[in-house]
Short mmCIF file of C-alpha atoms in Angstrom, two decimals:
data_model
loop_
_atom_site.label_atom_id
_atom_site.label_comp_id
_atom_site.label_asym_id
_atom_site.label_seq_id
_atom_site.Cartn_x
_atom_site.Cartn_y
_atom_site.Cartn_z
CA MET A 1 0.24 -0.53 -0.23
CA ARG A 2 1.82 3.14 -0.64
CA GLU A 3 1.02 6.95 0.88
CA ARG A 4 1.17 8.78 -1.92
CA PHE A 5 1.44 9.30 -5.97
CA THR A 6 2.78 12.10 -8.27
CA PHE A 7 -0.37 12.76 -10.73
CA HIS A 8 0.82 14.11 -13.98
CA ARG A 9 -0.58 16.20 -15.71
CA HIS A 10 -1.22 14.60 -19.17
CA TRP A 11 -2.94 12.50 -17.94
CA LEU A 12 -6.50 14.85 -18.00
CA ASP A 13 -5.32 14.66 -21.97
CA GLY A 14 -8.58 14.12 -23.91
CA TRP A 15 -10.62 15.71 -20.54
CA GLU A 16 -13.21 16.91 -22.67
CA GLU A 17 -13.65 14.33 -24.98
CA MET A 18 -14.79 11.12 -21.94
CA THR A 19 -18.06 11.54 -20.80
CA ASP A 20 -18.94 11.72 -16.87
CA GLY A 21 -18.77 7.92 -16.79
CA GLU A 22 -15.86 7.45 -18.14
CA ARG A 23 -13.75 10.69 -15.66
CA HIS A 24 -15.24 8.86 -12.84
CA GLU A 25 -14.08 5.51 -13.84
CA TYR A 26 -10.45 6.83 -15.23
CA LEU A 27 -10.01 8.93 -11.63
CA GLU A 28 -10.85 5.54 -9.33
CA ALA A 29 -8.83 3.73 -11.72
CA ILE A 30 -5.83 6.32 -11.39
CA VAL A 31 -6.29 6.61 -7.58
CA ARG A 32 -6.70 2.63 -6.69
CA TYR A 33 -3.44 1.72 -9.06
CA GLY A 34 -1.60 5.14 -7.67
CA LEU A 35 -2.85 3.55 -3.68
CA SER A 36 -2.47 0.16 -3.89
CA GLY A 37 -1.12 -0.83 -7.01
CA LYS A 38 -4.11 -2.66 -8.16
CA ARG A 39 -5.80 -2.47 -11.65
CA GLY A 40 -9.35 -3.76 -11.29
CA ALA A 41 -11.89 -3.93 -13.45
CA MET A 42 -12.07 -1.44 -16.39
CA SER A 43 -13.69 -0.98 -19.96
CA ARG A 44 -11.67 -0.72 -22.88
CA TYR A 45 -11.32 2.84 -23.82
CA VAL A 46 -10.17 3.31 -19.60
CA ARG A 47 -7.48 0.65 -19.89
CA GLY A 48 -6.06 2.19 -22.94
CA ARG A 49 -5.60 5.73 -21.66
CA MET A 50 -4.19 3.65 -18.56
CA VAL A 51 -1.35 2.07 -19.98
CA THR A 52 0.49 5.70 -19.90
CA ALA A 53 -0.39 6.15 -16.43
CA MET A 54 0.52 3.22 -14.96
CA ARG A 55 3.49 2.64 -17.09
CA GLU A 56 4.63 6.11 -15.16
CA MET A 57 3.51 5.21 -11.96
CA ASP A 58 5.95 2.41 -11.22
CA GLU A 59 8.20 4.72 -12.43
CA ASP A 60 8.20 7.13 -10.07
CA ALA A 61 7.52 4.21 -7.83
CA ALA A 62 10.82 2.58 -8.14
CA ARG A 63 12.65 5.90 -8.17
CA GLU A 64 11.24 6.91 -4.81
CA GLU A 65 11.91 3.41 -3.79
CA ALA A 66 15.76 3.04 -4.99
CA PHE A 67 16.16 7.09 -3.66
CA ARG A 68 14.31 5.03 0.48
CA GLU A 69 17.31 2.45 -0.12
CA LYS A 70 19.99 5.00 -0.70
CA GLN A 71 19.02 6.98 1.69
CA ARG A 72 19.26 3.90 4.56
CA ARG A 73 22.67 2.76 3.19
CA ASN A 74 23.46 6.03 4.00
CA GLY A 75 21.97 5.75 7.87
CA MET A 76 23.79 2.21 8.34
CA LEU A 77 27.24 3.66 7.42
CA GLY A 78 26.51 6.91 9.98
CA GLY A 79 25.16 9.83 7.66
CA ARG A 80 26.63 11.59 5.44
CA PRO A 81 30.20 12.15 5.72
CA ARG A 82 31.62 15.81 7.49
CA LYS A 83 33.06 18.32 6.00
CA PRO A 84 35.90 20.32 7.64
CA ASN A 85 34.95 22.94 10.07
CA LYS A 86 35.41 25.82 8.73
CA THR A 87 35.52 28.20 12.14
CA GLN A 88 38.81 26.75 12.39
CA GLN A 89 41.49 28.55 11.88
CA ASN A 90 44.90 26.80 9.98
CA PRO A 91 48.05 27.16 11.21
CA THR A 92 49.35 26.95 7.81
CA GLU A 93 47.77 29.79 5.98
CA PRO A 94 48.77 33.13 7.18
CA LYS A 95 45.79 35.35 8.96
CA LYS A 96 44.04 37.79 6.99
CA ALA A 97 45.03 41.43 7.48
CA MET A 98 42.98 43.00 9.37
CA GLY A 99 40.84 45.96 8.70
CA LEU A 100 41.23 46.09 5.36
CA GLN A 101 37.86 45.54 5.19
CA PRO A 102 35.25 47.90 6.76
CA TYR A 103 31.66 46.30 8.91
CA ILE A 104 28.99 46.55 7.30
CA LYS A 105 25.86 45.68 9.66
CA GLU A 106 22.73 43.78 7.96
CA THR A 107 20.05 45.29 7.96
CA ARG A 108 16.71 43.77 6.75
CA VAL A 109 13.52 46.27 6.58
CA PRO A 110 10.49 43.83 6.80
CA ALA A 111 7.87 44.70 3.68
CA ARG A 112 5.63 46.77 5.69
CA ARG A 113 7.82 48.06 7.08
CA GLN A 114 9.54 49.73 3.32
CA ALA A 115 5.89 50.26 2.33
CA TYR A 116 5.72 52.53 4.38
CA SER A 117 9.29 54.06 4.91
CA GLY A 118 10.38 53.86 0.71
CA GLY A 119 12.17 50.77 1.17
CA VAL A 120 15.01 53.19 3.53
CA SER A 121 15.86 51.81 6.97
CA SER A 122 15.75 53.59 9.68
CA SER A 123 18.73 52.03 11.15
CA LYS A 124 21.36 54.65 12.20
CA TYR A 125 23.88 52.25 10.18
CA SER A 126 22.45 53.39 6.46
CA GLU A 127 21.19 56.72 7.96
CA ASP A 128 23.96 58.27 5.36
CA THR A 129 23.37 55.74 2.25
CA ASP A 130 21.96 58.54 0.21
CA ASN A 131 18.37 56.75 0.02
CA VAL A 132 19.93 53.45 -0.59
CA VAL A 133 19.79 49.79 1.08
CA VAL A 134 22.94 48.14 1.75
CA VAL A 135 21.92 44.40 2.61
CA VAL A 136 25.43 41.96 3.12
CA ALA A 137 24.20 38.94 1.19
CA ASP A 138 27.13 36.47 1.74
CA LYS A 139 30.48 37.65 3.79
CA GLY A 140 32.63 39.76 1.97
CA ARG A 141 29.79 40.73 -0.59
CA THR A 142 27.60 42.91 -0.48
CA THR A 143 24.50 44.23 -2.80
CA CYS A 144 22.76 47.67 -2.91
CA ALA A 145 19.19 48.54 -4.03
CA ASN A 146 17.80 51.24 -4.85
CA ASP A 147 14.79 53.40 -4.04
CA ASN A 148 12.30 51.14 -5.66
CA ASP A 149 9.85 53.61 -7.13
CA ASN A 150 9.77 51.43 -10.03
CA ASN A 151 7.61 48.95 -7.96
CA ASP A 152 5.14 51.70 -7.10
CA LEU A 153 2.03 51.35 -7.78
CA SER A 154 -0.08 53.87 -6.46
CA SER A 155 -0.91 55.16 -9.29
CA LEU A 156 -2.09 51.48 -10.30
CA VAL A 157 -4.06 52.01 -7.55
CA SER A 158 -5.62 55.25 -7.58
CA GLN A 159 -6.58 54.34 -11.68
CA TRP A 160 -8.35 50.91 -11.22
CA ASN A 161 -10.34 52.94 -7.83
CA ASP A 162 -11.22 55.98 -10.12
CA ALA A 163 -12.34 54.08 -13.23
CA ILE A 164 -14.59 51.68 -11.89
CA LYS A 165 -15.84 54.47 -9.54
CA ALA A 166 -16.49 56.79 -12.94
CA ALA A 167 -18.07 53.74 -15.05
CA GLY A 168 -20.52 52.89 -11.62
CA SER A 169 -18.80 49.21 -12.05
CA PRO A 170 -19.52 46.67 -8.81
CA MET A 171 -16.42 45.75 -9.07
CA ARG A 172 -14.57 46.39 -5.71
CA PRO A 173 -12.04 48.77 -4.84
CA ILE A 174 -8.41 47.69 -3.82
CA ARG A 175 -6.69 49.93 -0.48
CA SER A 176 -3.43 49.37 -1.77
CA LEU A 177 -0.50 46.96 -3.17
CA SER A 178 1.82 45.23 -0.52
CA PRO A 179 5.15 44.91 -2.17
CA GLY A 180 5.66 40.71 -1.54
CA THR A 181 1.90 39.66 -1.69
CA LYS A 182 0.61 38.04 -5.21
CA ARG A 183 -1.66 40.66 -6.64
CA HIS A 184 1.58 43.16 -6.31
CA THR A 185 3.91 40.30 -8.64
CA LEU A 186 1.49 39.96 -10.91
CA ALA A 187 0.24 43.70 -11.44
CA LEU A 188 3.66 44.79 -10.93
CA GLY A 189 5.30 41.76 -14.35
CA LEU A 190 2.01 43.01 -16.89
CA VAL A 191 3.16 47.35 -15.63
CA LYS A 192 6.24 45.67 -16.86
CA GLN A 193 4.86 43.77 -19.60
CA TYR A 194 2.45 45.87 -21.42
CA GLY A 195 3.09 49.06 -20.15
CA GLU A 196 0.99 51.60 -18.24
CA ASP A 197 -0.86 52.74 -21.34
CA GLY A 198 -2.04 48.66 -22.26
CA VAL A 199 -2.88 48.69 -18.17
CA SER A 200 -5.19 51.64 -18.96
CA GLU A 201 -7.04 50.20 -21.88
CA ALA A 202 -7.70 47.02 -19.90
CA ILE A 203 -8.67 49.07 -16.79
CA ALA A 204 -11.39 50.58 -18.89
CA GLU A 205 -12.21 47.46 -21.54
CA ALA A 206 -13.33 45.49 -17.98
CA VAL A 207 -15.29 48.71 -16.17
CA LYS A 208 -17.11 49.10 -20.14
CA SER A 209 -18.32 44.93 -20.38
CA GLU A 210 -21.27 43.91 -19.18
CA TYR A 211 -20.35 40.65 -18.92
CA ILE A 212 -17.63 41.10 -15.90
CA ASN A 213 -19.48 43.39 -14.78
CA GLY A 214 -22.32 41.00 -12.98
CA HIS A 215 -24.30 40.53 -16.88
CA ASN A 216 -24.41 37.15 -16.76
CA SER A 217 -26.25 34.10 -16.06
CA LEU A 218 -24.53 34.00 -12.13
CA GLY A 219 -24.26 37.17 -11.68
CA TRP A 220 -20.36 37.32 -10.97
CA VAL A 221 -18.67 40.59 -10.56
CA ALA A 222 -14.75 40.21 -12.07
CA THR A 223 -12.15 41.65 -9.07
CA PHE A 224 -8.58 43.19 -9.33
CA ASP A 225 -6.88 39.52 -8.42
CA TRP A 226 -9.68 37.70 -11.33
CA PHE A 227 -8.35 40.72 -13.34
CA VAL A 228 -4.30 40.56 -13.13
CA GLN A 229 -4.30 37.04 -13.82
CA PRO A 230 -2.26 36.39 -17.31
CA ASP A 231 -4.95 34.36 -18.39
CA ASN A 232 -7.46 36.70 -18.06
CA PHE A 233 -5.73 40.19 -18.54
CA GLN A 234 -4.32 38.93 -22.29
CA LYS A 235 -8.63 38.24 -22.93
CA VAL A 236 -10.07 41.72 -21.34
CA LEU A 237 -7.30 43.26 -23.20
CA GLU A 238 -8.08 41.84 -26.24
CA GLY A 239 -11.67 42.63 -26.37
CA ASN A 240 -12.71 39.26 -25.72
CA PHE A 241 -15.47 40.25 -23.22
CA ALA A 242 -16.49 43.59 -24.37
CA GLU A 243 -20.11 41.89 -26.69
CA MET A 244 -20.12 39.03 -23.97
CA ARG A 245 -23.03 38.54 -22.36
CA THR A 246 -25.27 35.56 -21.12
CA GLY A 247 -28.05 36.39 -18.95
CA LYS A 248 -29.74 38.47 -16.72
CA PRO A 249 -27.72 40.86 -14.37
CA LEU A 250 -29.60 39.59 -10.82
CA PRO A 251 -32.34 41.81 -9.00
CA SER A 252 -31.52 44.47 -6.55
CA PRO A 253 -32.72 42.56 -2.76
CA SER A 254 -36.17 43.56 -2.06
CA PRO A 255 -36.84 45.08 1.29
CA PRO A 256 -37.59 42.26 4.27
CA GLY A 257 -40.97 41.75 4.72
CA GLU A 258 -42.90 41.90 8.65
CA ASP A 259 -40.91 38.72 9.67
CA GLY A 260 -37.69 39.94 8.11
CA GLN A 261 -37.10 37.55 5.76
CA PRO A 262 -36.50 38.15 2.01
CA PRO A 263 -39.92 37.83 0.49
CA ALA A 264 -40.86 35.07 -2.04
CA PRO A 265 -39.63 37.04 -5.97
CA ALA A 266 -42.54 37.08 -8.31
CA ARG A 267 -42.36 33.97 -10.77
CA PRO A 268 -43.63 33.76 -13.83
CA GLU A 269 -46.83 32.30 -14.46
CA VAL A 270 -45.97 28.48 -15.53
CA GLY A 271 -48.46 26.00 -17.05
CA GLU A 272 -49.26 22.47 -15.82
CA GLU A 273 -48.17 21.05 -18.63
CA ASP A 274 -44.51 22.45 -18.01
CA ARG A 275 -44.68 21.26 -14.25
CA ARG A 276 -45.59 17.88 -15.04
CA GLY A 277 -42.93 17.98 -17.34
CA TRP A 278 -40.62 19.75 -14.72
CA ARG A 279 -41.24 16.98 -12.41
CA ARG A 280 -40.41 13.72 -15.32
CA LEU A 281 -37.17 15.81 -15.53
CA VAL A 282 -36.31 15.35 -12.13
CA GLU A 283 -36.87 11.66 -12.37
CA ILE A 284 -34.80 10.75 -15.38
CA CYS A 285 -32.23 13.17 -13.89
CA ARG A 286 -32.83 10.78 -10.35
CA GLU A 287 -32.49 7.82 -12.56
CA ARG A 288 -29.30 8.25 -14.23
CA ILE A 289 -26.84 10.91 -11.85
CA GLY A 290 -28.49 9.51 -8.17
CA GLY A 291 -30.27 10.45 -5.61
CA THR A 292 -27.16 12.23 -4.12
CA PHE A 293 -26.59 14.54 -6.44
CA CYS A 294 -30.68 15.27 -6.88
CA SER A 295 -31.21 15.50 -3.31
CA THR A 296 -28.32 17.76 -2.40
CA TYR A 297 -28.83 20.41 -5.44
CA LEU A 298 -31.36 19.40 -8.37
CA ASP A 299 -34.77 18.72 -5.38
CA TYR A 300 -34.03 22.56 -4.15
CA CYS A 301 -33.95 24.42 -8.56
CA ASP A 302 -37.27 24.44 -10.31
CA ILE A 303 -38.49 25.85 -13.25
CA TRP A 304 -38.96 29.28 -13.57
CA SER A 305 -39.89 29.77 -17.29
CA ARG A 306 -40.25 28.27 -20.32
CA GLU A 307 -39.94 30.66 -24.07
CA GLY A 308 -39.78 28.83 -26.92
CA ASP A 309 -37.66 26.30 -26.65
CA THR A 310 -35.54 27.68 -23.72
CA VAL A 311 -36.20 26.43 -20.50
CA THR A 312 -35.03 27.98 -17.84
CA MET A 313 -33.82 26.58 -14.55
CA ALA A 314 -33.76 28.75 -10.50
CA CYS A 315 -31.57 28.48 -8.09
CA PRO A 316 -31.72 29.47 -4.67
CA SER A 317 -27.95 30.60 -4.73
CA ALA A 318 -25.34 31.06 -7.25
CA PHE A 319 -23.21 28.92 -5.67
CA VAL A 320 -25.87 25.74 -6.45
CA ALA A 321 -26.10 26.88 -10.11
CA GLU A 322 -22.18 26.96 -10.63
CA ARG A 323 -22.37 22.91 -8.76
CA ILE A 324 -24.95 21.90 -12.02
CA ASP A 325 -23.46 24.21 -13.97
CA LYS A 326 -20.08 22.26 -13.95
CA GLY A 327 -21.53 18.77 -12.75
CA LYS A 328 -24.29 17.08 -14.95
CA ALA A 329 -25.48 20.48 -16.75
CA ARG A 330 -25.20 17.53 -19.81
CA GLU A 331 -27.19 15.66 -18.43
CA ILE A 332 -29.96 17.48 -17.46
CA VAL A 333 -30.40 18.92 -21.27
CA ARG A 334 -30.66 15.45 -22.30
CA ALA A 335 -33.49 14.86 -19.39
CA ALA A 336 -35.16 17.93 -20.87
CA ARG A 337 -34.92 17.67 -24.53
CA GLU A 338 -36.83 13.81 -23.61
CA VAL A 339 -39.16 16.31 -22.30
CA TRP A 340 -40.10 18.65 -24.38
CA GLY A 341 -37.88 18.19 -27.57
CA LYS A 342 -34.55 18.08 -29.59
CA GLY A 343 -33.97 21.43 -29.64
CA THR A 344 -34.72 22.55 -26.06
CA ARG A 345 -32.19 24.02 -24.30
CA MET A 346 -31.50 25.51 -20.65
CA ALA A 347 -30.80 28.14 -19.03
CA LEU A 348 -29.96 28.80 -15.02
CA THR A 349 -31.47 31.93 -12.97
CA VAL A 350 -30.60 32.69 -9.94
CA GLN A 351 -33.80 33.39 -8.12
CA ARG A 352 -32.92 33.85 -3.89
CA GLY A 353 -35.67 33.31 -1.89
CA LEU A 354 -37.46 29.77 -3.39
CA PRO A 355 -39.40 27.85 -1.40
CA PRO A 356 -37.64 24.00 -0.06
CA PRO A 357 -38.66 21.45 -1.82
CA GLY A 358 -41.84 19.91 -0.81
CA ARG A 359 -42.68 24.29 -0.05
CA GLU A 360 -44.63 25.94 -2.61
#
């Protein structure tokens, strides 16, 4: 029984072309063989994909076992040989002349203090350094770093906050970009790669994109951390989100009722035939997907409207909508086409305040 194994990324090549059943069987086979070394029952498709994975897991296990055996042999010999103590003076070598190299005290300033002191230590050893921080990296070797004006992103912070305020965007402003944080590193890399003009152009594209500002089926609104991701930034700069709009924005929350609970949303008129169709859809999904998924997510949803070939399903929260969209959306669409016809399409909407299962 192995305690761990290495999962190689290329094992997921062709993941999109696999069905949910094949994905589940494939991952289960990987975990089973990786931990126990047993193959088990597999379909022909999964068995063909597992050939490479099993060979690489065996090679990884062999390398790890060889490394452990080497460590055990070294331990039996008393461990790694010790090197001569460098602190002992060799009497055969002449002593170095004293006073040839000035002593420089090592001053390390925390990143938070540097953000307020401009990167200059308040220590008495660096008062006369003319805005230069002197750090002793090794004995007898010094490195100097000038004031990090080039790393100051306060203008980017102001530009981001001013842009979303001027456009009335629901995206949240940011207070600062502290050096050493992930968002500071990513933002600094974008400024160096695209320049300030490129970043300004991307911010302008972001604030005017309806999709990024919540006009989507889940009501999702982008954040600054999402914006500075290199892949997302490039898509925004290229205008990929300019004309993307997959749904209406979520309605503003209504004032609470007399009992303090939010009132139930006004539901469109849905005919009895469509309600029977929805109940039939849930039964089909329960047979094919399983009762666990349905009782956890699908039972809390309901048909919201049916206009033409589009059936809109209402979810009580964005979390439930995301789990359905990323989990079993394909199976639900297949069930809907069995109920309402082959050209049926499904849409998701978040409607807070839906009654729980069994209560209309």
